[in-house]
């Protein structure tokens, strides 16, 4: 009985030793430094939310205010009015963006995984050269391949189609690189045991390899969504009909061709927030997978 009472007293919250007290001075300094850096990294998020709520008298005040003083939904009202006068409804642009981003995420992850798996686990002749070529392609800027992309899309006859938006984004060297490095960590003995049991390659790929590299798959999906959601190149180069263009293109047209730099800046600030929120939601949903990928976790 006395032992039980003593154990109960030791389990009381105020009897436990604080983790902060157990840390040395250097560890406490690192915690404070990381908290400061985290707060600094959050400043762009705070700014974009505050900027969208600023009335016009605060948008152009000098010196500029970081935090909004008189929050207002005036910018969103202006965005709604501008969208209502547009020949193409804003919902159409948003719908196109979601369709393009969703299709790009599916296509890029599937193609990148199918490319990374044989390079990593099937040592076919020339696999090192193929991987070196993929890594080398990371050096090229997107502007360097605009003309070849246009020629390919034009000859395939997919102008003014959703495929014309998605196909130029499918080749993603970063996705292949991340997935290949992650698949390398899966033990070959596990795959050989599955083959001995009679498992086909498609079964090994879907039921063993993909679950192991799910953090990398999630990271590739986030990177693909961010690049496709904010992409304006396909709408500008490959789409002639406004009904097939995406929301970033509409965002760029809000302030283009106007007589001054003040008009529609409030609508542009509100549209920038609308453009940013899906990226934030996707990242918060998959942030654990991204951290696991960057730490190279998995079966060792």
C-alpha atoms as a printed R data frame, in Angstrom:
    type eleno elety resid chain resno       x       y       z
1   ATOM     1    CA   UNK     A     1   0.000   0.000   0.000
2   ATOM     2    CA   UNK     A     2   2.780   2.401   0.918
3   ATOM     3    CA   UNK     A     3   4.635   1.594  -2.308
4   ATOM     4    CA   UNK     A     4   1.497   2.391  -4.308
5   ATOM     5    CA   UNK     A     5   1.079   5.737  -2.528
6   ATOM     6    CA   UNK     A     6   4.754   6.604  -3.129
7   ATOM     7    CA   UNK     A     7   4.418   5.716  -6.817
8   ATOM     8    CA   UNK     A     8   1.278   7.858  -7.062
9   ATOM     9    CA   UNK     A     9   3.074  10.843  -5.512
10  ATOM    10    CA   UNK     A    10   5.955  10.511  -7.942
11  ATOM    11    CA   UNK     A    11   3.477  10.527 -10.850
12  ATOM    12    CA   UNK     A    12   1.976  13.879  -9.867
13  ATOM    13    CA   UNK     A    13   2.593  16.610 -12.481
14  ATOM    14    CA   UNK     A    14   4.294  18.969 -10.038
15  ATOM    15    CA   UNK     A    15   6.580  16.193  -8.877
16  ATOM    16    CA   UNK     A    16   7.975  15.557 -12.343
17  ATOM    17    CA   UNK     A    17  11.231  17.165 -13.374
18  ATOM    18    CA   UNK     A    18  10.751  19.750 -16.085
19  ATOM    19    CA   UNK     A    19  12.439  18.959 -19.384
20  ATOM    20    CA   UNK     A    20  13.584  22.544 -19.619
21  ATOM    21    CA   UNK     A    21  15.330  22.298 -16.242
22  ATOM    22    CA   UNK     A    22  17.053  19.097 -17.329
23  ATOM    23    CA   UNK     A    23  18.611  20.834 -20.339
24  ATOM    24    CA   UNK     A    24  21.999  22.475 -20.249
25  ATOM    25    CA   UNK     A    25  22.668  26.051 -21.293
26  ATOM    26    CA   UNK     A    26  23.580  25.218 -24.896
27  ATOM    27    CA   UNK     A    27  20.363  23.270 -25.449
28  ATOM    28    CA   UNK     A    28  18.300  26.149 -24.064
29  ATOM    29    CA   UNK     A    29  20.143  28.537 -26.363
30  ATOM    30    CA   UNK     A    30  19.336  26.325 -29.370
31  ATOM    31    CA   UNK     A    31  15.648  26.237 -28.409
32  ATOM    32    CA   UNK     A    32  15.494  30.025 -28.158
33  ATOM    33    CA   UNK     A    33  17.343  30.385 -31.465
34  ATOM    34    CA   UNK     A    34  14.990  27.948 -33.230
35  ATOM    35    CA   UNK     A    35  11.943  29.740 -31.847
36  ATOM    36    CA   UNK     A    36  13.268  33.056 -33.166
37  ATOM    37    CA   UNK     A    37  14.003  31.545 -36.577
38  ATOM    38    CA   UNK     A    38  10.542  29.942 -36.674
39  ATOM    39    CA   UNK     A    39   8.901  33.273 -35.924
40  ATOM    40    CA   UNK     A    40  11.021  34.886 -38.661
41  ATOM    41    CA   UNK     A    41   9.955  32.218 -41.169
42  ATOM    42    CA   UNK     A    42   6.299  32.885 -40.356
43  ATOM    43    CA   UNK     A    43   6.564  36.567 -41.269
44  ATOM    44    CA   UNK     A    44   5.697  36.085 -44.995
45  ATOM    45    CA   UNK     A    45   2.561  34.153 -44.015
46  ATOM    46    CA   UNK     A    46   1.505  36.861 -41.586
47  ATOM    47    CA   UNK     A    47   2.225  39.562 -44.166
48  ATOM    48    CA   UNK     A    48   0.164  38.036 -46.976
49  ATOM    49    CA   UNK     A    49  -2.869  37.658 -44.695
50  ATOM    50    CA   UNK     A    50  -2.489  41.215 -43.397
51  ATOM    51    CA   UNK     A    51  -1.890  42.620 -46.870
52  ATOM    52    CA   UNK     A    52  -5.139  41.135 -48.185
53  ATOM    53    CA   UNK     A    53  -7.099  42.848 -45.383
54  ATOM    54    CA   UNK     A    54  -5.575  46.314 -45.841
55  ATOM    55    CA   UNK     A    55  -7.791  49.097 -47.212
56  ATOM    56    CA   UNK     A    56  -6.393  51.306 -49.977
57  ATOM    57    CA   UNK     A    57  -5.178  53.981 -47.586
58  ATOM    58    CA   UNK     A    58  -2.899  51.382 -45.962
59  ATOM    59    CA   UNK     A    59  -1.807  49.634 -49.142
60  ATOM    60    CA   UNK     A    60   0.083  52.723 -50.336
61  ATOM    61    CA   UNK     A    61   1.030  54.351 -47.038
62  ATOM    62    CA   UNK     A    62   4.675  55.322 -46.611
63  ATOM    63    CA   UNK     A    63   6.489  53.956 -44.692
64  ATOM    64    CA   UNK     A    64   4.500  50.734 -45.245
65  ATOM    65    CA   UNK     A    65   2.787  49.006 -42.347
66  ATOM    66    CA   UNK     A    66   3.518  45.343 -41.772
67  ATOM    67    CA   UNK     A    67   0.336  44.741 -39.765
68  ATOM    68    CA   UNK     A    68  -3.064  45.966 -40.850
69  ATOM    69    CA   UNK     A    69  -4.535  48.659 -38.582
70  ATOM    70    CA   UNK     A    70  -8.106  48.724 -39.835
71  ATOM    71    CA   UNK     A    71  -8.956  45.292 -41.284
72  ATOM    72    CA   UNK     A    72 -11.448  45.381 -44.107
73  ATOM    73    CA   UNK     A    73 -12.986  42.995 -46.639
74  ATOM    74    CA   UNK     A    74 -12.990  45.749 -49.256
75  ATOM    75    CA   UNK     A    75 -10.335  43.975 -51.335
76  ATOM    76    CA   UNK     A    76 -12.376  40.789 -51.564
77  ATOM    77    CA   UNK     A    77 -15.436  42.824 -52.556
78  ATOM    78    CA   UNK     A    78 -13.408  44.472 -55.312
79  ATOM    79    CA   UNK     A    79 -12.136  41.066 -56.451
80  ATOM    80    CA   UNK     A    80 -15.719  39.819 -56.644
81  ATOM    81    CA   UNK     A    81 -16.777  42.868 -58.684
82  ATOM    82    CA   UNK     A    82 -13.849  42.503 -61.082
83  ATOM    83    CA   UNK     A    83 -14.566  38.796 -61.482
84  ATOM    84    CA   UNK     A    84 -18.259  39.449 -62.111
85  ATOM    85    CA   UNK     A    85 -17.411  41.779 -65.027
86  ATOM    86    CA   UNK     A    86 -14.969  39.321 -66.580
87  ATOM    87    CA   UNK     A    87 -16.002  37.558 -69.772
88  ATOM    88    CA   UNK     A    88 -14.973  34.251 -68.188
89  ATOM    89    CA   UNK     A    89 -16.239  33.553 -64.645
90  ATOM    90    CA   UNK     A    90 -13.565  33.333 -61.963
91  ATOM    91    CA   UNK     A    91 -14.970  29.942 -60.988
92  ATOM    92    CA   UNK     A    92 -13.934  28.674 -64.402
93  ATOM    93    CA   UNK     A    93 -10.327  29.746 -63.791
94  ATOM    94    CA   UNK     A    94 -10.355  28.100 -60.368
95  ATOM    95    CA   UNK     A    95 -11.891  24.937 -61.776
96  ATOM    96    CA   UNK     A    96  -9.202  24.761 -64.456
97  ATOM    97    CA   UNK     A    97  -6.465  25.249 -61.854
98  ATOM    98    CA   UNK     A    98  -7.775  22.444 -59.661
99  ATOM    99    CA   UNK     A    99  -8.155  20.070 -62.614
100 ATOM   100    CA   UNK     A   100  -4.672  20.896 -63.919
101 ATOM   101    CA   UNK     A   101  -3.016  20.645 -60.498
102 ATOM   102    CA   UNK     A   102  -4.761  17.387 -59.609
103 ATOM   103    CA   UNK     A   103  -3.933  15.798 -62.958
104 ATOM   104    CA   UNK     A   104  -0.327  16.982 -62.754
105 ATOM   105    CA   UNK     A   105   0.108  15.573 -59.237
106 ATOM   106    CA   UNK     A   106  -1.171  12.142 -60.304
107 ATOM   107    CA   UNK     A   107   0.805  12.007 -63.555
108 ATOM   108    CA   UNK     A   108   4.081  13.309 -62.132
109 ATOM   109    CA   UNK     A   109   4.093  11.008 -59.087
110 ATOM   110    CA   UNK     A   110   3.233   7.943 -61.175
111 ATOM   111    CA   UNK     A   111   5.774   8.685 -63.926
112 ATOM   112    CA   UNK     A   112   8.512   9.642 -61.448
113 ATOM   113    CA   UNK     A   113   7.982   6.485 -59.384
114 ATOM   114    CA   UNK     A   114   7.923   4.261 -62.484
115 ATOM   115    CA   UNK     A   115  11.159   5.890 -63.638
116 ATOM   116    CA   UNK     A   116  12.943   5.802 -60.259
117 ATOM   117    CA   UNK     A   117  12.176   2.157 -59.416
118 ATOM   118    CA   UNK     A   118  13.991   0.466 -62.341
119 ATOM   119    CA   UNK     A   119  16.920   2.868 -62.066
120 ATOM   120    CA   UNK     A   120  17.277   2.036 -58.377
121 ATOM   121    CA   UNK     A   121  16.560  -1.703 -58.256
122 ATOM   122    CA   UNK     A   122  16.989  -2.995 -61.820
123 ATOM   123    CA   UNK     A   123  20.576  -2.410 -62.875
124 ATOM   124    CA   UNK     A   124  19.891  -2.426 -66.602
125 ATOM   125    CA   UNK     A   125  22.704  -1.445 -69.004
126 ATOM   126    CA   UNK     A   126  23.152   2.302 -69.004
127 ATOM   127    CA   UNK     A   127  21.114   2.984 -65.848
128 ATOM   128    CA   UNK     A   128  23.869   5.184 -64.437
129 ATOM   129    CA   UNK     A   129  23.967   7.235 -67.635
130 ATOM   130    CA   UNK     A   130  20.173   7.650 -67.567
131 ATOM   131    CA   UNK     A   131  20.256   8.819 -63.955
132 ATOM   132    CA   UNK     A   132  23.170  11.167 -64.667
133 ATOM   133    CA   UNK     A   133  21.199  12.667 -67.553
134 ATOM   134    CA   UNK     A   134  18.198  13.229 -65.260
135 ATOM   135    CA   UNK     A   135  20.408  14.897 -62.649
136 ATOM   136    CA   UNK     A   136  22.062  17.013 -65.348
137 ATOM   137    CA   UNK     A   137  18.649  18.249 -66.495
138 ATOM   138    CA   UNK     A   138  18.238  19.916 -63.093
139 ATOM   139    CA   UNK     A   139  20.714  22.555 -64.285
140 ATOM   140    CA   UNK     A   140  18.479  23.803 -67.101
141 ATOM   141    CA   UNK     A   141  16.077  26.652 -66.427
142 ATOM   142    CA   UNK     A   142  12.497  26.341 -67.619
143 ATOM   143    CA   UNK     A   143  13.012  29.222 -70.065
144 ATOM   144    CA   UNK     A   144  15.652  27.175 -71.894
145 ATOM   145    CA   UNK     A   145  13.108  24.540 -72.948
146 ATOM   146    CA   UNK     A   146  10.135  26.765 -73.761
147 ATOM   147    CA   UNK     A   147  10.603  26.504 -77.531
148 ATOM   148    CA   UNK     A   148  11.004  22.674 -77.552
149 ATOM   149    CA   UNK     A   149   7.955  22.386 -75.297
150 ATOM   150    CA   UNK     A   150   5.912  24.569 -77.608
151 ATOM   151    CA   UNK     A   151   6.937  22.529 -80.641
152 ATOM   152    CA   UNK     A   152   6.074  19.241 -78.915
153 ATOM   153    CA   UNK     A   153   2.677  20.464 -77.717
154 ATOM   154    CA   UNK     A   154   1.922  21.969 -81.131
155 ATOM   155    CA   UNK     A   155   2.844  18.825 -83.068
156 ATOM   156    CA   UNK     A   156   0.848  16.623 -80.681
157 ATOM   157    CA   UNK     A   157  -2.235  18.745 -81.331
158 ATOM   158    CA   UNK     A   158  -3.102  19.293 -77.667
159 ATOM   159    CA   UNK     A   159  -3.420  23.076 -77.734
160 ATOM   160    CA   UNK     A   160  -6.415  24.373 -75.753
161 ATOM   161    CA   UNK     A   161  -6.751  21.102 -73.835
162 ATOM   162    CA   UNK     A   162  -6.097  20.074 -70.250
163 ATOM   163    CA   UNK     A   163  -3.456  17.683 -71.552
164 ATOM   164    CA   UNK     A   164  -1.617  20.694 -72.940
165 ATOM   165    CA   UNK     A   165  -1.419  22.025 -69.391
166 ATOM   166    CA   UNK     A   166  -0.380  18.746 -67.776
167 ATOM   167    CA   UNK     A   167   1.974  17.084 -70.273
168 ATOM   168    CA   UNK     A   168   4.738  19.766 -70.144
169 ATOM   169    CA   UNK     A   169   4.876  19.311 -66.353
170 ATOM   170    CA   UNK     A   170   5.172  15.509 -66.320
171 ATOM   171    CA   UNK     A   171   8.959  15.424 -66.758
172 ATOM   172    CA   UNK     A   172  10.079  16.409 -63.245
173 ATOM   173    CA   UNK     A   173  13.749  15.537 -62.581
174 ATOM   174    CA   UNK     A   174  13.502  16.530 -58.912
175 ATOM   175    CA   UNK     A   175  10.750  13.971 -58.365
176 ATOM   176    CA   UNK     A   176  12.755  11.177 -59.984
177 ATOM   177    CA   UNK     A   177  15.828  12.119 -57.945
178 ATOM   178    CA   UNK     A   178  13.978  12.163 -54.604
179 ATOM   179    CA   UNK     A   179  12.172   8.889 -55.239
180 ATOM   180    CA   UNK     A   180  15.313   7.148 -56.499
181 ATOM   181    CA   UNK     A   181  17.306   8.173 -53.435
182 ATOM   182    CA   UNK     A   182  14.486   6.995 -51.175
183 ATOM   183    CA   UNK     A   183  13.958   3.658 -52.971
184 ATOM   184    CA   UNK     A   184  17.692   2.968 -52.608
185 ATOM   185    CA   UNK     A   185  17.084   2.590 -48.864
186 ATOM   186    CA   UNK     A   186  14.649  -0.319 -49.274
187 ATOM   187    CA   UNK     A   187  16.495  -3.607 -48.650
188 ATOM   188    CA   UNK     A   188  17.095  -5.782 -51.686
189 ATOM   189    CA   UNK     A   189  16.572  -8.868 -49.512
190 ATOM   190    CA   UNK     A   190  12.939  -7.867 -48.976
191 ATOM   191    CA   UNK     A   191  12.317  -7.601 -52.710
192 ATOM   192    CA   UNK     A   192  14.112 -10.877 -53.412
193 ATOM   193    CA   UNK     A   193  12.023 -12.640 -50.772
194 ATOM   194    CA   UNK     A   194   8.864 -11.363 -52.471
195 ATOM   195    CA   UNK     A   195  10.091 -12.625 -55.852
196 ATOM   196    CA   UNK     A   196  10.866 -16.058 -54.373
197 ATOM   197    CA   UNK     A   197   7.301 -16.183 -53.044
198 ATOM   198    CA   UNK     A   198   6.055 -15.643 -56.594
199 ATOM   199    CA   UNK     A   199   5.205 -11.910 -56.439
200 ATOM   200    CA   UNK     A   200   5.174 -10.084 -59.756
201 ATOM   201    CA   UNK     A   201   7.024  -6.813 -60.280
202 ATOM   202    CA   UNK     A   202   3.830  -4.793 -60.308
203 ATOM   203    CA   UNK     A   203   2.878  -6.312 -56.932
204 ATOM   204    CA   UNK     A   204   6.326  -5.566 -55.497
205 ATOM   205    CA   UNK     A   205   6.159  -2.028 -56.819
206 ATOM   206    CA   UNK     A   206   2.667  -1.244 -55.502
207 ATOM   207    CA   UNK     A   207   2.617  -3.210 -52.232
208 ATOM   208    CA   UNK     A   208   6.242  -2.987 -51.056
209 ATOM   209    CA   UNK     A   209   8.172  -0.177 -52.738
210 ATOM   210    CA   UNK     A   210   5.466   2.509 -52.781
211 ATOM   211    CA   UNK     A   211   4.496   2.116 -49.068
212 ATOM   212    CA   UNK     A   212   8.176   2.369 -48.122
213 ATOM   213    CA   UNK     A   213   8.701   5.586 -50.088
214 ATOM   214    CA   UNK     A   214   5.368   7.249 -49.251
215 ATOM   215    CA   UNK     A   215   7.121  10.244 -47.594
216 ATOM   216    CA   UNK     A   216   8.987  10.887 -50.846
217 ATOM   217    CA   UNK     A   217   5.785  10.429 -52.859
218 ATOM   218    CA   UNK     A   218   4.048  13.019 -50.676
219 ATOM   219    CA   UNK     A   219   6.972  15.415 -51.110
220 ATOM   220    CA   UNK     A   220   6.877  15.030 -54.895
221 ATOM   221    CA   UNK     A   221   3.109  15.610 -54.809
222 ATOM   222    CA   UNK     A   222   3.564  18.854 -52.855
223 ATOM   223    CA   UNK     A   223   6.293  20.129 -55.186
224 ATOM   224    CA   UNK     A   224   4.179  19.247 -58.212
225 ATOM   225    CA   UNK     A   225   1.091  20.949 -56.821
226 ATOM   226    CA   UNK     A   226   3.030  24.122 -56.038
227 ATOM   227    CA   UNK     A   227   4.626  24.295 -59.483
228 ATOM   228    CA   UNK     A   228   1.402  23.530 -61.369
229 ATOM   229    CA   UNK     A   229  -0.859  25.698 -59.182
230 ATOM   230    CA   UNK     A   230   1.252  28.797 -59.786
231 ATOM   231    CA   UNK     A   231   2.204  28.011 -63.386
232 ATOM   232    CA   UNK     A   232   1.374  30.672 -65.987
233 ATOM   233    CA   UNK     A   233   3.540  29.369 -68.838
234 ATOM   234    CA   UNK     A   234   1.075  26.801 -70.197
235 ATOM   235    CA   UNK     A   235  -1.820  29.279 -70.209
236 ATOM   236    CA   UNK     A   236   0.260  31.928 -71.959
237 ATOM   237    CA   UNK     A   237   1.924  29.733 -74.586
238 ATOM   238    CA   UNK     A   238  -0.437  26.839 -75.254
239 ATOM   239    CA   UNK     A   239  -3.942  28.188 -74.610
240 ATOM   240    CA   UNK     A   240  -5.691  30.609 -76.957
241 ATOM   241    CA   UNK     A   241  -9.178  30.283 -75.460
242 ATOM   242    CA   UNK     A   242  -9.716  32.103 -72.157
243 ATOM   243    CA   UNK     A   243 -11.977  29.277 -70.968
244 ATOM   244    CA   UNK     A   244  -8.941  26.960 -70.815
245 ATOM   245    CA   UNK     A   245  -6.633  29.268 -68.865
246 ATOM   246    CA   UNK     A   246  -5.956  28.939 -65.156
247 ATOM   247    CA   UNK     A   247  -6.327  31.160 -62.105
248 ATOM   248    CA   UNK     A   248  -2.712  32.482 -62.008
249 ATOM   249    CA   UNK     A   249  -3.232  33.841 -65.523
250 ATOM   250    CA   UNK     A   250  -6.384  35.638 -64.353
251 ATOM   251    CA   UNK     A   251  -4.420  37.015 -61.407
252 ATOM   252    CA   UNK     A   252  -1.822  38.494 -63.754
253 ATOM   253    CA   UNK     A   253  -4.512  40.185 -65.848
254 ATOM   254    CA   UNK     A   254  -5.906  42.126 -62.876
255 ATOM   255    CA   UNK     A   255  -3.268  44.846 -63.047
256 ATOM   256    CA   UNK     A   256  -1.941  44.457 -66.610
257 ATOM   257    CA   UNK     A   257  -2.761  47.086 -69.200
258 ATOM   258    CA   UNK     A   258  -4.127  49.623 -66.708
259 ATOM   259    CA   UNK     A   259  -3.412  53.332 -66.936
260 ATOM   260    CA   UNK     A   260  -1.942  53.550 -63.421
261 ATOM   261    CA   UNK     A   261  -0.364  51.292 -60.818
262 ATOM   262    CA   UNK     A   262  -2.994  51.930 -58.141
263 ATOM   263    CA   UNK     A   263  -6.101  50.477 -59.741
264 ATOM   264    CA   UNK     A   264  -7.100  46.964 -58.675
265 ATOM   265    CA   UNK     A   265  -4.204  46.558 -56.270
266 ATOM   266    CA   UNK     A   266  -6.675  45.628 -53.549
267 ATOM   267    CA   UNK     A   267  -8.214  42.924 -55.743
268 ATOM   268    CA   UNK     A   268  -4.726  41.677 -56.563
269 ATOM   269    CA   UNK     A   269  -3.893  41.442 -52.845
270 ATOM   270    CA   UNK     A   270  -7.061  39.442 -52.175
271 ATOM   271    CA   UNK     A   271  -6.425  37.187 -55.175
272 ATOM   272    CA   UNK     A   272  -2.867  36.557 -53.970
273 ATOM   273    CA   UNK     A   273  -4.275  35.286 -50.671
274 ATOM   274    CA   UNK     A   274  -6.763  33.051 -52.480
275 ATOM   275    CA   UNK     A   275  -3.860  31.778 -54.569
276 ATOM   276    CA   UNK     A   276  -1.732  31.088 -51.512
277 ATOM   277    CA   UNK     A   277  -4.231  29.290 -49.256
278 ATOM   278    CA   UNK     A   278  -4.354  25.963 -51.192
279 ATOM   279    CA   UNK     A   279  -0.551  25.706 -51.088
280 ATOM   280    CA   UNK     A   280  -0.602  26.307 -47.335
281 ATOM   281    CA   UNK     A   281  -3.301  23.681 -46.757
282 ATOM   282    CA   UNK     A   282  -1.507  21.061 -48.861
283 ATOM   283    CA   UNK     A   283   1.787  21.696 -47.103
284 ATOM   284    CA   UNK     A   284   0.275  21.533 -43.608
285 ATOM   285    CA   UNK     A   285  -1.461  18.286 -44.508
286 ATOM   286    CA   UNK     A   286   1.734  16.593 -45.778
287 ATOM   287    CA   UNK     A   287   4.383  18.346 -43.683
288 ATOM   288    CA   UNK     A   288   5.164  15.199 -41.683
289 ATOM   289    CA   UNK     A   289   5.925  13.321 -44.890
290 ATOM   290    CA   UNK     A   290   8.172  16.134 -46.125
291 ATOM   291    CA   UNK     A   291  10.198  16.121 -42.899
292 ATOM   292    CA   UNK     A   292  10.546  12.344 -43.116
293 ATOM   293    CA   UNK     A   293  11.819  12.625 -46.674
294 ATOM   294    CA   UNK     A   294  14.380  15.270 -45.838
295 ATOM   295    CA   UNK     A   295  15.601  13.127 -42.933
296 ATOM   296    CA   UNK     A   296  15.938  10.130 -45.314
297 ATOM   297    CA   UNK     A   297  13.823   7.958 -43.088
298 ATOM   298    CA   UNK     A   298  12.608   4.518 -44.128
299 ATOM   299    CA   UNK     A   299  13.623   0.905 -43.748
300 ATOM   300    CA   UNK     A   300  17.358   0.676 -43.344
